[in-house]
Amino acid sequence: MDTILTGIRVNGELTLGNFLGALVPMVRLANEHNKTHNINIFVPDLHTIISDVDGDLQKNIIKSVKYYLAAGLKVGGNVHFYRQSYVPAHSELNWILNCVASMGELNRMTQFKEKSEGKESVNAGIFDYPVLMAADILLYDARYVPVGEDQFQHLELTRNLAIRINNRFDEPIFTPPEKTEEQVKFMNLDGGIRIRDLQNPEKKMSKSSRAENSKIMLSDDPSVAAKKIMSATTDSLGNIKFDMFNQPGISNLLQIEALVNDVPLQEVISTWAGESHYGDLKKKVAESVSTFLASFQEELAAISEEAVYELLETGEAYVNEVADRKLEKVQKAFGLR
Ligand code: TYM
């Protein structure tokens, strides 16, 4: 059975970008494929500590699992939830992959460049981040890894490492994840998703942005979120069109409108084609986002902490066995066993 796998770091509250770009597509895929695929959803707690954690890490972990459940993920059967640090094989495989990945290829990672730019001192975890990510994926032979567009380069690296290792031995060891074009097709999206910063739509919406108006957090009061949408930066072309290059602000609003209402982007684009009043579009998106947040927050409050712990412990017992088997195969191939 093929595996679909993903994770979201838990440094603090999630933005609407993380939610719509990664969590919602995963929930949709998981519910569609849970009879025919393993669905691995994990909390990358080790990836989380590469940077400061806002609030209590344990609380953030529990909350992040609740997010999936509140977003409608159906549990049971082939669906496995787990914490990365509770499955030691991730760190073990990380080291072995470190001995295959090159400094040059890690130096080229855009996320590393962005996170280290202008900093006097950068921890080695930030540099090695994509290799641990490769271990997360390859341990389970995951073919599909739903992530936002900013992670595609890390997926390509994972694929390259798997192919490089397979070529070294007589028998293939890993299933490389599919190419990003195939991932996008599998996710049934028009392209990778990148929700933009509301004030500066050239950039992605990011947790680390200081300007409050630039990002919508899942914990935002719905009326506050609506105001943020109303103050979003647009352009002066006066034409509602999906064109990320020339009209990123307007395109971002169309994208958000489609995702929060779970309708195809093309449908939203057609509805607004030829319109020129940006205020009307903003009002509609503000309403959609606040309705969505109100119902999401209600769902979230109804999920107990005990239910989350039970889910994690069951998942960890299962995946530790799968991961240890794969790790042993790798250790044997490298002569360590
Ligand atoms: P993280 O926490 O940085 O991002 C989590 C997910 O959110 C997506 N994302 C966005 N999507 C659309 N628009 C945005 N503005 C936006 N901001 C973030 C990211 O693409 C990501 O999918 N490295 C992963 C965590 C991870 C992982 C893995 C994922 C660790 N190991 C193995 C898959 C498989 C990450 O970026 O987390």
Short mmCIF file of N, CA and C in Angstrom, two decimals, residues 63-127:
data_model
loop_
_atom_site.label_atom_id
_atom_site.label_comp_id
_atom_site.label_asym_id
_atom_site.label_seq_id
_atom_site.Cartn_x
_atom_site.Cartn_y
_atom_site.Cartn_z
N LYS A 63 -2.35 20.78 20.18
CA LYS A 63 -3.23 21.64 19.39
C LYS A 63 -3.12 21.33 17.91
N SER A 64 -1.91 21.04 17.46
CA SER A 64 -1.75 20.82 16.03
C SER A 64 -2.51 19.56 15.59
N VAL A 65 -2.54 18.56 16.44
CA VAL A 65 -3.31 17.35 16.09
C VAL A 65 -4.81 17.70 16.07
N LYS A 66 -5.19 18.53 17.03
CA LYS A 66 -6.61 18.93 17.05
C LYS A 66 -7.01 19.66 15.77
N TYR A 67 -6.06 20.41 15.20
CA TYR A 67 -6.37 21.14 13.96
C TYR A 67 -6.82 20.19 12.85
N TYR A 68 -6.11 19.06 12.73
CA TYR A 68 -6.49 18.11 11.68
C TYR A 68 -7.89 17.57 11.93
N LEU A 69 -8.14 17.26 13.22
CA LEU A 69 -9.44 16.66 13.54
C LEU A 69 -10.55 17.68 13.31
N ALA A 70 -10.28 18.93 13.74
CA ALA A 70 -11.31 19.97 13.57
C ALA A 70 -11.54 20.27 12.09
N ALA A 71 -10.51 20.02 11.28
CA ALA A 71 -10.67 20.27 9.84
C ALA A 71 -11.37 19.10 9.15
N GLY A 72 -11.74 18.08 9.92
CA GLY A 72 -12.57 17.02 9.35
C GLY A 72 -11.85 15.73 9.01
N LEU A 73 -10.60 15.57 9.48
CA LEU A 73 -9.89 14.34 9.16
C LEU A 73 -10.53 13.13 9.85
N LYS A 74 -10.77 12.10 9.07
CA LYS A 74 -11.38 10.90 9.65
C LYS A 74 -10.26 9.98 10.15
N VAL A 75 -10.34 9.57 11.42
CA VAL A 75 -9.27 8.74 11.98
C VAL A 75 -9.66 7.26 11.95
N GLY A 76 -8.69 6.41 12.30
CA GLY A 76 -8.94 4.96 12.30
C GLY A 76 -8.38 4.33 11.05
N GLY A 77 -8.41 3.01 10.98
CA GLY A 77 -7.94 2.29 9.79
C GLY A 77 -6.48 2.57 9.51
N ASN A 78 -6.20 3.06 8.32
CA ASN A 78 -4.81 3.26 7.89
C ASN A 78 -4.24 4.62 8.26
N VAL A 79 -4.95 5.37 9.09
CA VAL A 79 -4.49 6.73 9.43
C VAL A 79 -3.62 6.67 10.69
N HIS A 80 -2.38 7.18 10.59
CA HIS A 80 -1.46 7.11 11.73
C HIS A 80 -0.94 8.49 12.09
N PHE A 81 -1.16 8.88 13.35
CA PHE A 81 -0.63 10.14 13.88
C PHE A 81 0.55 9.83 14.79
N TYR A 82 1.62 10.60 14.71
CA TYR A 82 2.74 10.36 15.64
C TYR A 82 3.63 11.59 15.76
N ARG A 83 4.43 11.60 16.85
CA ARG A 83 5.39 12.67 17.05
C ARG A 83 6.76 12.18 16.57
N GLN A 84 7.43 12.99 15.81
CA GLN A 84 8.73 12.63 15.23
C GLN A 84 9.71 12.14 16.30
N SER A 85 9.81 12.85 17.42
CA SER A 85 10.84 12.49 18.41
C SER A 85 10.49 11.21 19.17
N TYR A 86 9.28 10.71 19.00
CA TYR A 86 8.90 9.44 19.63
C TYR A 86 9.23 8.26 18.71
N VAL A 87 9.81 8.55 17.55
CA VAL A 87 10.19 7.49 16.62
C VAL A 87 11.68 7.69 16.31
N PRO A 88 12.55 7.12 17.16
CA PRO A 88 13.98 7.43 17.07
C PRO A 88 14.60 7.11 15.71
N ALA A 89 13.98 6.23 14.93
CA ALA A 89 14.55 5.89 13.62
C ALA A 89 14.69 7.13 12.71
N HIS A 90 13.88 8.16 12.94
CA HIS A 90 14.00 9.38 12.11
C HIS A 90 15.40 9.98 12.28
N SER A 91 15.84 10.08 13.54
CA SER A 91 17.15 10.70 13.80
C SER A 91 18.28 9.79 13.33
N GLU A 92 18.08 8.49 13.48
CA GLU A 92 19.12 7.54 13.04
C GLU A 92 19.31 7.62 11.53
N LEU A 93 18.19 7.61 10.81
CA LEU A 93 18.30 7.67 9.35
C LEU A 93 18.84 9.02 8.91
N ASN A 94 18.48 10.06 9.65
CA ASN A 94 18.99 11.40 9.36
C ASN A 94 20.52 11.36 9.27
N TRP A 95 21.16 10.70 10.24
CA TRP A 95 22.63 10.68 10.24
C TRP A 95 23.17 9.94 9.01
N ILE A 96 22.54 8.82 8.72
CA ILE A 96 23.04 8.05 7.56
C ILE A 96 22.89 8.88 6.28
N LEU A 97 21.77 9.56 6.15
CA LEU A 97 21.56 10.39 4.95
C LEU A 97 22.53 11.57 4.92
N ASN A 98 22.92 12.06 6.10
CA ASN A 98 23.92 13.13 6.16
C ASN A 98 25.23 12.71 5.48
N CYS A 99 25.47 11.41 5.52
CA CYS A 99 26.72 10.92 4.94
C CYS A 99 26.58 10.68 3.44
N VAL A 100 25.41 11.02 2.88
CA VAL A 100 25.17 10.88 1.44
C VAL A 100 24.91 12.26 0.81
N ALA A 101 24.22 13.11 1.55
CA ALA A 101 23.90 14.45 1.03
C ALA A 101 25.18 15.28 0.99
N SER A 102 25.24 16.22 0.04
CA SER A 102 26.46 17.05 -0.02
C SER A 102 26.18 18.44 0.53
N MET A 103 27.24 19.06 1.07
CA MET A 103 27.12 20.44 1.59
C MET A 103 26.64 21.36 0.48
N GLY A 104 27.12 21.10 -0.75
CA GLY A 104 26.75 21.97 -1.87
C GLY A 104 25.25 21.97 -2.10
N GLU A 105 24.66 20.78 -2.11
CA GLU A 105 23.21 20.76 -2.40
C GLU A 105 22.41 21.36 -1.25
N LEU A 106 22.89 21.20 -0.03
CA LEU A 106 22.15 21.80 1.10
C LEU A 106 22.30 23.32 1.10
N ASN A 107 23.48 23.79 0.67
CA ASN A 107 23.71 25.22 0.56
C ASN A 107 22.78 25.90 -0.44
N ARG A 108 22.31 25.13 -1.41
CA ARG A 108 21.44 25.71 -2.45
C ARG A 108 19.98 25.80 -2.03
N MET A 109 19.64 25.27 -0.87
CA MET A 109 18.23 25.26 -0.46
C MET A 109 17.76 26.69 -0.14
N THR A 110 16.72 27.09 -0.82
CA THR A 110 16.22 28.46 -0.67
C THR A 110 15.82 28.75 0.77
N GLN A 111 15.17 27.76 1.41
CA GLN A 111 14.71 28.01 2.78
C GLN A 111 15.90 28.28 3.70
N PHE A 112 16.99 27.53 3.50
CA PHE A 112 18.19 27.75 4.32
C PHE A 112 18.74 29.15 4.06
N LYS A 113 18.78 29.53 2.79
CA LYS A 113 19.31 30.86 2.45
C LYS A 113 18.47 31.94 3.12
N GLU A 114 17.14 31.77 3.03
CA GLU A 114 16.25 32.79 3.61
C GLU A 114 16.40 32.85 5.13
N LYS A 115 16.46 31.67 5.74
CA LYS A 115 16.50 31.65 7.20
C LYS A 115 17.86 32.09 7.77
N SER A 116 18.90 32.02 6.93
CA SER A 116 20.22 32.35 7.47
C SER A 116 20.70 33.73 7.03
N GLU A 117 20.00 34.29 6.06
CA GLU A 117 20.42 35.57 5.49
C GLU A 117 20.61 36.66 6.57
N GLY A 118 21.75 37.28 6.53
CA GLY A 118 21.99 38.41 7.43
C GLY A 118 22.20 38.02 8.89
N LYS A 119 22.16 36.72 9.20
CA LYS A 119 22.33 36.31 10.60
C LYS A 119 23.81 36.08 10.90
N GLU A 120 24.22 36.48 12.09
CA GLU A 120 25.61 36.29 12.48
C GLU A 120 25.90 34.82 12.74
N SER A 121 24.94 34.18 13.39
CA SER A 121 25.14 32.78 13.74
C SER A 121 23.88 31.98 13.39
N VAL A 122 24.07 30.86 12.72
CA VAL A 122 22.94 30.04 12.29
C VAL A 122 23.17 28.63 12.81
N ASN A 123 22.18 28.02 13.46
CA ASN A 123 22.44 26.68 14.00
C ASN A 123 22.49 25.63 12.89
N ALA A 124 23.22 24.55 13.18
CA ALA A 124 23.44 23.52 12.15
C ALA A 124 22.14 22.79 11.81
N GLY A 125 21.19 22.82 12.74
CA GLY A 125 19.89 22.18 12.49
C GLY A 125 19.18 22.82 11.30
N ILE A 126 19.33 24.13 11.16
CA ILE A 126 18.66 24.82 10.04
C ILE A 126 19.26 24.34 8.71
N PHE A 127 20.57 24.14 8.74
CA PHE A 127 21.25 23.68 7.53
C PHE A 127 20.85 22.24 7.18
#
